[in-house]
Coordinates of C-alpha atoms in Angstrom, one line a residue:
Chain P
M1 CA 22.9 -56.0 51.1
R2 CA 21.3 -57.4 48.0
S3 CA 17.7 -57.0 49.2
S4 CA 18.5 -53.5 50.4
L5 CA 19.8 -52.6 47.0
R6 CA 16.6 -53.9 45.4
L7 CA 14.5 -52.0 48.0
R8 CA 16.4 -48.8 47.3
A9 CA 16.1 -49.2 43.6
G10 CA 12.4 -49.8 43.9
L11 CA 11.9 -46.7 46.0
L12 CA 13.9 -44.7 43.6
S13 CA 11.8 -46.0 40.7
L14 CA 8.6 -45.0 42.5
A15 CA 10.1 -41.5 43.3
I16 CA 11.0 -41.0 39.6
F17 CA 7.5 -42.0 38.6
A18 CA 5.9 -39.7 41.1
A19 CA 8.1 -36.8 40.0
F20 CA 7.3 -37.5 36.4
L21 CA 3.5 -37.5 37.1
L22 CA 3.8 -34.3 39.0
L23 CA 5.8 -32.5 36.3
W24 CA 3.3 -33.8 33.7
Q25 CA 0.3 -32.6 35.7
V26 CA 1.9 -29.2 36.2
A27 CA 3.0 -28.9 32.6
V28 CA -0.4 -29.6 31.0
G29 CA -2.5 -27.9 33.8
G30 CA -4.1 -24.5 33.3
I31 CA -2.2 -21.4 34.4
A32 CA -4.8 -18.8 34.9
K33 CA -7.7 -17.2 33.2
T34 CA -6.2 -15.9 30.0
E35 CA -8.6 -13.3 28.7
A36 CA -12.2 -12.3 29.1
M37 CA -14.5 -13.5 26.5
D38 CA -18.1 -14.2 25.8
P39 CA -19.0 -17.2 28.0
E40 CA -20.7 -18.9 25.1
Y41 CA -17.6 -18.4 22.9
A42 CA -15.5 -19.6 25.8
A43 CA -17.5 -22.8 26.1
L44 CA -17.0 -23.4 22.4
M45 CA -13.3 -22.8 22.5
G46 CA -12.7 -25.0 25.5
Q47 CA -10.2 -24.8 28.3
S48 CA -7.1 -24.3 26.2
A49 CA -8.4 -20.9 25.1
T50 CA -9.9 -19.8 28.4
T51 CA -7.4 -21.0 31.0
G52 CA -4.4 -21.7 28.9
K53 CA -4.8 -25.4 29.6
S54 CA -2.7 -27.6 27.2
A55 CA -4.6 -29.8 24.8
M56 CA -2.3 -32.5 26.0
P57 CA -4.2 -34.7 28.6
G58 CA -2.8 -34.9 32.1
P59 CA -2.0 -38.0 34.1
L60 CA -5.4 -38.1 35.7
D61 CA -7.2 -38.0 32.3
V62 CA -5.0 -40.9 31.1
G63 CA -5.6 -42.7 34.3
A64 CA -9.3 -42.4 33.8
T65 CA -9.1 -43.7 30.3
I66 CA -6.9 -46.7 31.3
W67 CA -9.4 -47.5 34.0
K68 CA -12.2 -47.3 31.4
H69 CA -10.4 -49.7 29.1
L70 CA -9.5 -52.1 32.0
K71 CA -13.2 -52.3 33.0
D72 CA -14.3 -53.3 29.6
P73 CA -11.5 -54.4 27.4
F74 CA -13.5 -56.6 25.0
Y75 CA -16.5 -54.6 23.8
D76 CA -17.2 -54.5 20.1
R77 CA -19.4 -51.7 18.8
G78 CA -18.7 -51.9 15.1
P79 CA -15.5 -51.6 13.0
N80 CA -14.3 -48.3 14.5
D81 CA -15.1 -48.9 18.1
K82 CA -13.6 -52.1 19.6
G83 CA -12.2 -52.6 23.1
I84 CA -8.4 -52.4 23.5
G85 CA -8.3 -56.1 24.5
I86 CA -9.8 -57.1 21.1
Q87 CA -7.4 -54.9 19.2
L88 CA -4.4 -56.3 21.1
G89 CA -5.8 -59.8 20.5
Y90 CA -5.7 -59.2 16.7
S91 CA -2.2 -57.9 16.9
I92 CA -0.9 -60.7 19.1
G93 CA -2.6 -63.2 16.8
R94 CA -0.9 -61.8 13.7
V95 CA 2.5 -61.6 15.4
A96 CA 2.1 -65.2 16.7
L97 CA 1.2 -66.5 13.3
G98 CA 3.8 -64.7 11.3
Y99 CA 6.4 -65.5 14.0
L100 CA 5.7 -69.2 14.3
L101 CA 5.8 -69.5 10.5
A102 CA 9.2 -67.8 10.5
V103 CA 10.4 -70.2 13.3
A104 CA 9.2 -73.2 11.2
V105 CA 11.1 -71.9 8.2
A106 CA 14.2 -70.3 9.7
I107 CA 15.3 -73.0 12.1
P108 CA 15.3 -75.9 9.7
I109 CA 16.8 -73.9 6.9
G110 CA 19.4 -72.4 9.3
F111 CA 20.3 -75.9 10.4
M112 CA 20.8 -76.9 6.8
I113 CA 22.9 -73.9 6.0
G114 CA 24.9 -74.1 9.3
M115 CA 25.8 -77.8 8.7
S116 CA 27.0 -77.1 5.1
P117 CA 29.8 -74.6 4.4
L118 CA 28.8 -74.8 0.7
M119 CA 25.2 -73.7 1.4
S120 CA 26.5 -71.2 3.9
Q121 CA 28.6 -69.4 1.3
A122 CA 26.1 -69.8 -1.5
L123 CA 23.2 -68.3 0.4
D124 CA 25.1 -65.6 2.3
P125 CA 24.7 -62.8 -0.4
Y126 CA 20.9 -63.3 -0.4
I127 CA 20.7 -63.1 3.3
Q128 CA 23.0 -60.1 3.5
I129 CA 20.9 -58.2 0.9
L130 CA 17.5 -59.1 2.2
K131 CA 18.3 -58.7 5.9
P132 CA 18.6 -54.9 6.0
V133 CA 15.4 -54.3 4.0
S134 CA 12.7 -52.6 6.1
P135 CA 9.9 -55.1 6.4
L136 CA 7.4 -52.5 5.4
A137 CA 9.0 -52.3 2.0
W138 CA 7.6 -55.7 1.4
M139 CA 4.1 -54.5 2.0
P140 CA 3.1 -53.4 -1.5
L141 CA 4.4 -56.6 -2.9
A142 CA 2.6 -58.6 -0.3
L143 CA -0.7 -56.7 -0.9
Y144 CA -0.3 -57.2 -4.7
T145 CA 0.3 -60.9 -4.6
I146 CA -1.7 -62.0 -1.5
K147 CA -4.5 -59.5 -2.1
D148 CA -5.5 -59.6 1.5
S149 CA -4.5 -56.9 3.9
S150 CA -4.6 -59.0 7.1
L151 CA -2.6 -61.8 5.5
S152 CA -0.1 -59.2 4.2
A153 CA 0.5 -58.0 7.7
I154 CA 1.2 -61.6 8.8
F155 CA 3.6 -61.9 5.8
V156 CA 5.4 -58.7 6.9
I157 CA 5.8 -60.2 10.4
F158 CA 7.1 -63.4 8.9
I159 CA 9.7 -61.7 6.7
C160 CA 11.0 -59.5 9.5
S161 CA 11.2 -62.3 12.0
I162 CA 13.0 -64.7 9.8
W163 CA 16.4 -63.0 9.5
P164 CA 17.7 -62.8 13.1
M165 CA 16.5 -66.4 13.7
L166 CA 18.1 -67.6 10.4
I167 CA 21.4 -65.9 11.1
N168 CA 21.6 -67.0 14.7
T169 CA 20.7 -70.6 13.8
V170 CA 23.4 -70.7 11.1
F171 CA 25.9 -69.3 13.5
G172 CA 24.9 -71.5 16.4
V173 CA 24.9 -74.7 14.3
A174 CA 28.2 -73.8 12.6
S175 CA 30.0 -73.1 15.8
T176 CA 29.0 -76.4 17.5
R177 CA 32.3 -77.5 19.2
R178 CA 34.4 -79.9 17.1
E179 CA 35.1 -82.0 20.2
W180 CA 31.3 -82.6 20.7
L181 CA 30.9 -83.6 17.1
N182 CA 33.9 -85.9 17.4
V183 CA 32.3 -87.5 20.5
A184 CA 29.2 -88.2 18.3
R185 CA 31.4 -89.5 15.5
T186 CA 33.4 -91.9 17.7
L187 CA 30.1 -93.2 19.0
E188 CA 28.9 -93.8 15.4
V189 CA 25.8 -91.6 16.0
G190 CA 23.8 -91.2 12.9
P191 CA 23.2 -87.7 11.3
V192 CA 19.6 -87.3 12.5
R193 CA 20.4 -88.4 16.0
R194 CA 23.5 -86.2 16.0
A195 CA 21.4 -83.2 14.9
F196 CA 18.9 -83.6 17.8
T197 CA 21.3 -84.8 20.5
V198 CA 24.4 -82.7 19.9
I199 CA 23.9 -79.9 17.5
L200 CA 20.5 -78.7 18.6
P201 CA 21.3 -78.6 22.3
A202 CA 24.7 -76.9 21.5
A203 CA 23.1 -74.3 19.3
A204 CA 19.9 -73.8 21.3
P205 CA 21.1 -70.8 23.4
T206 CA 22.2 -69.0 20.2
I207 CA 18.9 -69.9 18.4
L208 CA 16.9 -68.6 21.4
T209 CA 18.8 -65.4 21.3
G210 CA 17.8 -65.0 17.6
M211 CA 14.2 -65.8 18.5
R212 CA 14.2 -63.2 21.2
I213 CA 15.6 -60.5 18.8
S214 CA 12.9 -61.6 16.3
I215 CA 9.9 -61.3 18.6
G216 CA 11.1 -57.8 19.6
I217 CA 11.3 -56.8 16.0
A218 CA 8.0 -58.4 15.1
W219 CA 6.2 -56.5 17.9
L220 CA 7.8 -53.3 16.7
V221 CA 6.7 -53.9 13.1
I222 CA 3.1 -55.0 13.8
V223 CA 2.2 -51.5 15.0
A224 CA 3.5 -49.9 11.8
A225 CA 2.0 -52.6 9.6
E226 CA -1.4 -52.3 11.1
M227 CA -1.3 -48.5 10.7
L228 CA -0.8 -49.2 7.0
V229 CA -3.3 -52.0 6.4
G230 CA -6.0 -50.7 8.8
G231 CA -9.1 -52.5 10.0
T232 CA -8.1 -54.1 13.3
G233 CA -5.2 -54.3 15.6
I234 CA -3.4 -52.1 18.1
G235 CA -1.5 -50.2 15.4
Y236 CA -4.8 -49.4 13.6
F237 CA -6.3 -48.4 17.0
V238 CA -3.5 -45.9 17.6
W239 CA -3.9 -44.3 14.2
N240 CA -7.7 -44.3 14.5
E241 CA -7.5 -42.6 17.9
W242 CA -5.1 -40.0 16.4
N243 CA -7.7 -39.3 13.8
N244 CA -10.2 -39.0 16.6
L245 CA -7.7 -36.6 18.3
S246 CA -8.0 -38.8 21.4
I247 CA -4.6 -38.3 22.9
T248 CA -5.5 -40.2 26.1
N249 CA -6.2 -43.3 24.0
V250 CA -2.9 -42.8 22.1
I251 CA -0.9 -42.6 25.3
T252 CA -2.8 -45.6 26.8
S253 CA -1.9 -47.6 23.6
I254 CA 1.7 -46.7 24.0
L255 CA 1.7 -48.0 27.5
V256 CA -0.1 -51.2 26.5
I257 CA 2.2 -51.8 23.5
G258 CA 5.2 -51.5 25.8
L259 CA 3.7 -53.9 28.4
V260 CA 2.9 -56.6 25.9
G261 CA 6.4 -56.2 24.3
M262 CA 8.0 -56.7 27.6
V263 CA 5.9 -59.8 28.4
L264 CA 6.8 -61.3 25.0
D265 CA 10.5 -60.6 25.6
Q266 CA 10.4 -62.1 29.1
M267 CA 8.8 -65.2 27.8
L268 CA 11.6 -65.8 25.4
A269 CA 14.2 -64.8 28.0
R270 CA 12.7 -67.5 30.3
A271 CA 12.9 -70.1 27.5
Q272 CA 16.5 -69.0 26.8
R273 CA 17.4 -69.7 30.4
L274 CA 15.9 -73.2 30.1
V275 CA 18.2 -74.2 27.3
T276 CA 21.3 -72.4 28.4
F277 CA 23.9 -74.8 29.9
P278 CA 26.7 -73.7 32.2
E279 CA 30.2 -74.9 31.2
Chain I
M1 CA 70.2 -107.8 44.3
S2 CA 69.3 -111.0 42.7
K3 CA 66.2 -109.6 40.9
L4 CA 68.5 -107.0 39.3
L5 CA 70.6 -109.6 37.7
P6 CA 68.7 -110.0 34.4
F7 CA 69.2 -106.3 33.7
V8 CA 72.8 -106.3 34.7
R9 CA 73.5 -109.3 32.6
R10 CA 72.0 -107.9 29.5
S11 CA 74.4 -105.1 29.2
G12 CA 76.8 -103.2 31.4
S13 CA 76.9 -100.0 29.5
T14 CA 74.6 -97.1 30.0
A15 CA 74.0 -96.7 26.3
P16 CA 71.0 -98.4 24.9
D17 CA 71.8 -101.7 23.4
Q18 CA 70.6 -101.7 19.9
N19 CA 70.3 -105.4 19.7
A20 CA 68.5 -106.0 23.0
G21 CA 65.0 -107.3 22.5
T22 CA 64.7 -106.6 18.9
K23 CA 62.6 -109.7 18.1
R24 CA 60.0 -108.8 15.6
M25 CA 56.3 -109.2 16.3
S26 CA 54.9 -112.1 14.4
S27 CA 51.9 -111.3 12.2
S28 CA 49.6 -113.4 14.4
E29 CA 50.5 -111.3 17.4
K30 CA 49.6 -108.0 15.7
F31 CA 46.2 -106.8 17.0
I32 CA 46.6 -103.4 15.6
S33 CA 49.0 -102.7 12.7
I34 CA 49.7 -99.2 11.5
E35 CA 51.1 -99.8 8.0
G36 CA 53.0 -97.0 6.2
I37 CA 50.6 -94.2 7.1
A38 CA 51.4 -90.6 6.1
R39 CA 49.6 -87.3 6.7
R40 CA 50.2 -84.4 4.4
Y41 CA 48.5 -81.0 4.3
P42 CA 48.5 -78.6 1.4
A43 CA 50.9 -75.7 2.0
P44 CA 51.0 -72.3 0.4
G45 CA 52.6 -72.3 -3.1
G46 CA 51.0 -75.6 -4.2
K47 CA 53.5 -77.5 -2.0
Q48 CA 52.6 -80.1 0.6
T49 CA 53.7 -80.2 4.2
T50 CA 54.3 -83.7 5.4
I51 CA 53.6 -84.1 9.1
F52 CA 54.9 -87.7 9.1
E53 CA 55.2 -90.4 6.5
N54 CA 55.9 -94.1 6.2
L55 CA 55.0 -94.8 9.8
W56 CA 54.7 -98.4 10.8
L57 CA 53.7 -99.7 14.2
P58 CA 52.3 -103.0 15.4
M59 CA 50.6 -103.5 18.7
R60 CA 49.7 -106.6 20.6
R61 CA 46.3 -107.3 22.2
G62 CA 46.3 -106.1 25.8
E63 CA 49.3 -103.9 25.3
F64 CA 49.7 -100.4 26.7
V65 CA 51.6 -98.3 24.2
C66 CA 52.5 -94.6 24.8
M67 CA 53.7 -92.3 22.1
I68 CA 56.1 -89.5 23.1
G69 CA 57.3 -86.6 21.0
H70 CA 57.5 -82.9 20.8
S71 CA 54.5 -80.7 19.7
G72 CA 54.1 -80.8 16.0
C73 CA 55.3 -84.3 15.4
G74 CA 51.8 -85.5 14.6
K75 CA 51.1 -87.5 17.7
T76 CA 47.5 -86.4 17.8
T77 CA 47.1 -87.0 14.1
V78 CA 48.3 -90.6 14.5
L79 CA 45.7 -91.0 17.3
N80 CA 43.0 -89.4 15.2
I81 CA 43.8 -91.7 12.3
L82 CA 43.6 -94.7 14.7
A83 CA 40.2 -93.3 15.9
G84 CA 39.0 -92.9 12.4
L85 CA 38.4 -89.1 12.9
E86 CA 41.0 -88.4 10.2
A87 CA 42.0 -90.4 7.2
P88 CA 45.7 -91.0 6.4
S89 CA 47.0 -89.5 3.2
E90 CA 48.7 -92.8 2.5
G91 CA 48.8 -96.2 4.1
V92 CA 46.3 -98.2 6.2
V93 CA 45.6 -99.1 9.8
I94 CA 44.5 -102.7 10.4
V95 CA 42.7 -103.6 13.5
D96 CA 41.8 -107.2 14.3
G97 CA 42.4 -108.2 10.7
K98 CA 40.4 -105.4 9.1
A99 CA 41.4 -102.1 7.6
I100 CA 39.6 -99.4 9.5
E101 CA 37.3 -97.0 7.7
G102 CA 36.1 -94.1 9.7
T103 CA 35.2 -94.2 13.4
S104 CA 34.0 -97.2 15.3
L105 CA 32.5 -98.1 18.6
D106 CA 35.3 -100.6 19.0
R107 CA 37.8 -97.8 19.4
A108 CA 36.9 -95.5 22.2
V109 CA 38.6 -92.1 22.5
I110 CA 39.4 -90.2 25.7
F111 CA 39.8 -86.6 24.7
Q112 CA 42.3 -84.2 26.0
G113 CA 39.6 -81.7 27.1
H114 CA 37.2 -84.3 28.5
A115 CA 34.6 -83.3 25.7
L116 CA 31.6 -83.9 27.9
L117 CA 28.2 -82.7 26.7
P118 CA 27.6 -79.9 29.2
W119 CA 23.8 -80.1 28.9
R120 CA 23.8 -83.7 30.1
T121 CA 24.4 -85.0 33.5
V122 CA 27.2 -87.4 34.3
L123 CA 24.8 -90.3 33.9
G124 CA 23.4 -88.7 30.7
N125 CA 26.8 -88.4 29.2
V126 CA 27.7 -92.0 29.9
A127 CA 24.3 -93.3 29.0
Y128 CA 24.6 -91.5 25.6
A129 CA 27.6 -93.6 24.8
V130 CA 25.9 -96.8 26.1
S131 CA 22.7 -96.2 24.1
S132 CA 24.9 -95.5 21.0
R133 CA 26.5 -98.9 21.5
W134 CA 23.4 -100.9 22.3
R135 CA 20.8 -99.0 20.3
K136 CA 17.9 -101.3 21.1
A137 CA 18.7 -101.8 24.8
P138 CA 15.9 -100.9 27.2
K139 CA 16.5 -97.7 29.2
A140 CA 17.0 -99.7 32.5
E141 CA 19.8 -101.7 31.0
V142 CA 21.4 -98.6 29.5
E143 CA 21.4 -96.9 32.9
E144 CA 22.7 -100.0 34.7
R145 CA 25.7 -100.2 32.3
A146 CA 26.3 -96.5 32.6
K147 CA 26.1 -96.6 36.4
K148 CA 28.5 -99.5 36.5
A149 CA 31.0 -97.6 34.4
I150 CA 30.6 -94.5 36.6
A151 CA 31.2 -96.7 39.7
T152 CA 34.4 -98.1 38.1
V153 CA 36.0 -94.6 37.9
G154 CA 34.9 -93.9 41.5
L155 CA 32.2 -91.4 40.8
A156 CA 29.2 -93.4 42.2
G157 CA 26.9 -90.8 43.8
S158 CA 27.6 -88.0 41.3
E159 CA 25.4 -89.5 38.6
H160 CA 23.1 -86.6 38.5
K161 CA 25.6 -83.8 38.6
R162 CA 26.3 -81.7 35.6
P163 CA 29.8 -81.4 34.2
S164 CA 30.0 -77.8 35.3
E165 CA 29.6 -78.9 38.9
L166 CA 32.6 -81.2 38.7
S167 CA 36.3 -80.6 39.1
G168 CA 38.7 -81.1 36.2
G169 CA 39.7 -84.5 37.5
M170 CA 36.1 -85.7 38.0
K171 CA 35.2 -84.5 34.4
Q172 CA 38.1 -86.6 33.0
R173 CA 36.9 -89.5 35.1
V174 CA 33.5 -89.2 33.4
G175 CA 35.3 -89.1 30.1
I176 CA 37.1 -92.4 31.0
A177 CA 33.8 -93.9 32.2
R178 CA 32.2 -92.9 28.9
A179 CA 34.9 -94.6 27.0
L180 CA 34.9 -97.8 29.1
S181 CA 31.1 -98.1 29.1
I182 CA 31.0 -99.2 25.5
D183 CA 33.4 -102.1 26.1
P184 CA 35.9 -101.0 23.4
K185 CA 38.5 -103.3 21.9
I186 CA 41.0 -100.4 22.0
L187 CA 41.2 -97.3 24.2
L188 CA 42.8 -94.2 22.6
M189 CA 43.9 -91.5 24.9
D190 CA 45.1 -88.1 23.8
E191 CA 47.1 -86.5 26.6
P192 CA 44.1 -87.2 28.9
F193 CA 45.7 -85.8 32.0
S194 CA 47.7 -82.9 30.7
A195 CA 45.2 -80.3 31.9
L196 CA 45.1 -81.7 35.5
D197 CA 47.2 -80.8 38.5
A198 CA 49.9 -83.2 39.6
L199 CA 48.0 -84.8 42.5
T200 CA 44.9 -85.5 40.5
R201 CA 47.0 -86.7 37.6
G202 CA 48.6 -89.2 39.8
T203 CA 45.4 -90.7 41.2
L204 CA 43.9 -90.8 37.7
Q205 CA 47.0 -92.6 36.4
D206 CA 46.5 -95.1 39.2
E207 CA 42.9 -95.6 38.2
V208 CA 43.7 -96.0 34.5
R209 CA 46.4 -98.5 35.3
R210 CA 44.2 -100.5 37.6
I211 CA 41.3 -100.6 35.1
C212 CA 43.6 -101.5 32.2
V213 CA 45.4 -104.2 34.1
E214 CA 42.1 -105.7 35.4
T215 CA 40.4 -105.6 32.0
G216 CA 43.4 -106.4 29.8
Q217 CA 42.5 -103.3 27.7
T218 CA 44.6 -102.5 24.7
V219 CA 45.6 -98.9 25.0
F220 CA 47.3 -96.3 22.8
M221 CA 48.1 -93.2 24.6
I222 CA 49.7 -89.9 23.7
T223 CA 51.6 -88.0 26.3
H224 CA 54.6 -85.7 26.8
D225 CA 55.0 -86.7 30.4
V226 CA 57.9 -89.1 30.6
D227 CA 57.0 -90.4 34.1
E228 CA 53.5 -91.0 33.0
A229 CA 54.7 -93.1 30.1
I230 CA 57.1 -95.1 32.3
Y231 CA 54.4 -95.8 34.8
L232 CA 51.7 -96.8 32.4
A233 CA 53.3 -98.2 29.2
D234 CA 54.6 -101.6 28.2
R235 CA 56.2 -100.0 25.1
I236 CA 57.0 -96.4 24.4
V237 CA 57.1 -95.0 20.9
L238 CA 59.5 -92.2 20.3
M239 CA 58.8 -89.7 17.5
T240 CA 61.4 -87.4 16.0
N241 CA 60.5 -83.7 15.7
G242 CA 58.1 -82.7 13.0
P243 CA 57.5 -81.9 10.2
E244 CA 58.4 -85.2 8.5
A245 CA 58.5 -86.9 11.8
K246 CA 59.4 -90.6 12.0
V247 CA 59.3 -93.3 14.6
A248 CA 62.8 -93.0 15.9
E249 CA 62.7 -96.1 18.1
I250 CA 60.5 -98.2 20.3
V251 CA 61.5 -98.5 23.9
E252 CA 60.5 -101.6 25.8
N253 CA 59.7 -100.8 29.4
P254 CA 62.0 -102.9 31.6
L255 CA 59.9 -102.3 34.7
P256 CA 57.9 -105.2 36.0
K257 CA 54.2 -105.3 35.1
D258 CA 53.4 -104.9 38.8
R259 CA 54.3 -101.3 39.5
D260 CA 53.7 -98.9 42.4
R261 CA 53.7 -95.3 41.4
T262 CA 55.0 -94.1 44.7
Q263 CA 58.0 -96.5 44.6
L264 CA 58.5 -96.2 40.9
H265 CA 61.7 -94.2 41.2
H266 CA 63.2 -96.9 43.3
A267 CA 62.5 -99.6 40.8
P268 CA 65.6 -101.0 39.1
G269 CA 65.8 -99.8 35.5
Y270 CA 63.8 -96.7 36.2
Y271 CA 66.7 -94.3 35.8
A272 CA 67.9 -96.0 32.8
I273 CA 64.7 -95.7 30.9
R274 CA 64.0 -92.2 32.2
N275 CA 67.4 -90.9 31.2
H276 CA 67.0 -92.6 27.9
L277 CA 63.7 -90.9 27.2
I278 CA 64.8 -87.5 28.4
D279 CA 68.0 -87.7 26.4
F280 CA 65.9 -88.5 23.4
L281 CA 63.5 -85.6 23.9
V282 CA 66.3 -83.1 24.7
T283 CA 68.7 -83.9 21.9
R284 CA 68.1 -87.0 19.8
S285 CA 64.6 -86.1 18.7
K286 CA 66.2 -83.3 16.7
T287 CA 69.5 -84.9 15.6
M288 CA 67.7 -88.1 14.5
R289 CA 65.3 -86.1 12.3
D290 CA 68.2 -84.3 10.7
A291 CA 70.3 -87.4 10.2
M292 CA 68.9 -90.8 10.5
P293 CA 71.4 -93.7 11.0
A294 CA 72.0 -95.5 7.7
S295 CA 70.6 -98.7 9.1
Y296 CA 67.3 -97.1 9.8
D297 CA 64.3 -99.1 8.6
P298 CA 61.0 -97.3 8.9
R299 CA 59.1 -100.6 9.0
H300 CA 61.2 -101.9 11.8
P301 CA 62.6 -99.1 13.9
S302 CA 65.1 -100.3 16.5
V303 CA 63.6 -101.7 19.6
V304 CA 65.5 -100.6 22.7
R305 CA 65.4 -102.0 26.2
P306 CA 67.3 -99.7 28.4
S307 CA 69.5 -101.6 30.9
L308 CA 70.5 -100.7 34.4
S309 CA 72.3 -97.4 34.6
E310 CA 74.8 -96.1 37.1
A311 CA 72.1 -93.9 38.5
D312 CA 69.9 -97.0 39.1
A313 CA 72.8 -98.8 40.7
A314 CA 73.4 -95.8 43.0
A315 CA 69.7 -95.5 43.8
I316 CA 69.4 -99.2 44.7
G317 CA 72.8 -99.2 46.5
S318 CA 71.5 -96.8 49.1
E319 CA 68.3 -98.2 50.4
P320 CA 65.2 -96.2 49.4
P321 CA 64.4 -93.7 52.2
A322 CA 60.9 -95.1 52.6
K323 CA 62.4 -98.5 53.5
R324 CA 65.0 -97.0 55.8
A325 CA 62.4 -95.4 58.0

């Protein structure tokens, strides 16, 4: 029964995809010759004027563009013409750097706050105020102080990734079961060993949930940040192709951004499964 | 009938004899001495709620003591203070000549809800305790000790299972193995079997009794199961209802050290002690809190040794059904 459900779901998925492509093709395809005009003028105006074809590319055009990018993802022909692989590489690099920095800061600090009710209450207002700030609002401040657009993007990733991880670490650490802590106490386990052998494993699933939320937010924010700072990256690529009026490239980027985001999320989901313990 | 005679001779009445067996424990006998401890919590309105106060209790080495009382009388608090998990508001606990300060590996706790670390295997859980006791021991020695403790509770072969794969009884066995693995001077048990079904509880009681008799372990156990207390304990401490609970009396178990759980209810003296305990829980735990007898001395609560009751005589008079068959 289980495999048949998966099979049917897969078939349905494919059917939806096919229907979508068909609709898309029909919607953007030409209807008929619209009006008679001078052939030279018609050539100048393009298909949208002569056959009523939409300026929106069809699935076949996008398919061709994807194929082109797949064939040569890493070319570099100057600052405004780089392969999509290179642009993605820049974005992933920035996200990785900002995110890992955030991990390195949020988890130890979260541990400290979670273990101390005093710190928890003292720092709570700051966290509550800073958490809802859109990460892009930090950008001018980052550009002014860091004076480097690429580093500013990394800082923005850092600042947006830190909050979910911090809050989840605090929560996970603070809600370590009393009985497990009592086991450590009756065994005279020292504070450092207790942190690594009891609190960390107990809080790990919650911490990983925070890390998973963070990577999702970081990948959302990098596109916007790169649109602002420009130069390189998939966000810059999207904006550049919009300026080039290359809708096929924009659609391709949307697909690629979605795929990479999914992979990042799945990686964290797998890590989460590794540290989750059944009770 | 001859083996009944000591009980018959002590007292003919069904009422507990206040003078029977009241000899005080000499100070050299005291292995553990709870001396005047109290536990108070701040209550709304700047007042204080006293859970219990002026609680005195000595224990001998190798003795099995059960504490019985209704919920809210502070049984668990007494155990937590003995374990060092809580500090008393007043008074001290002296173990082996030293006042206790905080927790110690000499006092192992078996928790009510097993408290196993779910991310560790059975072996991992026990080895965690062993490596805490012997910090510098090589891994092989730690595992060997852990495996020995696991075998003692009859779980050999399940070393690599996780707690989630075990039944409730098996989990509590691991909890017992973890406590035993560190060779504690005292075993503290907080209603260890209350979450288990009757059959599993019975077998685990047998195991605990066997292990404690074999190793001469000193045990302090909290329970609200009268039969469990009668089967396991040498002495049973009765607490009045809380708040402001007191040790009402200490009941000495008249049953012989060599007990068989299945034949327990045929043992002479069984009904006397059982009726005495149940009477206490039903009525006297409340009446004694409200009005303590004038002669009550919190440092030396009366020691009671229930003597043979009519019910016992009746039970023995007609041969036990098992023997008749």
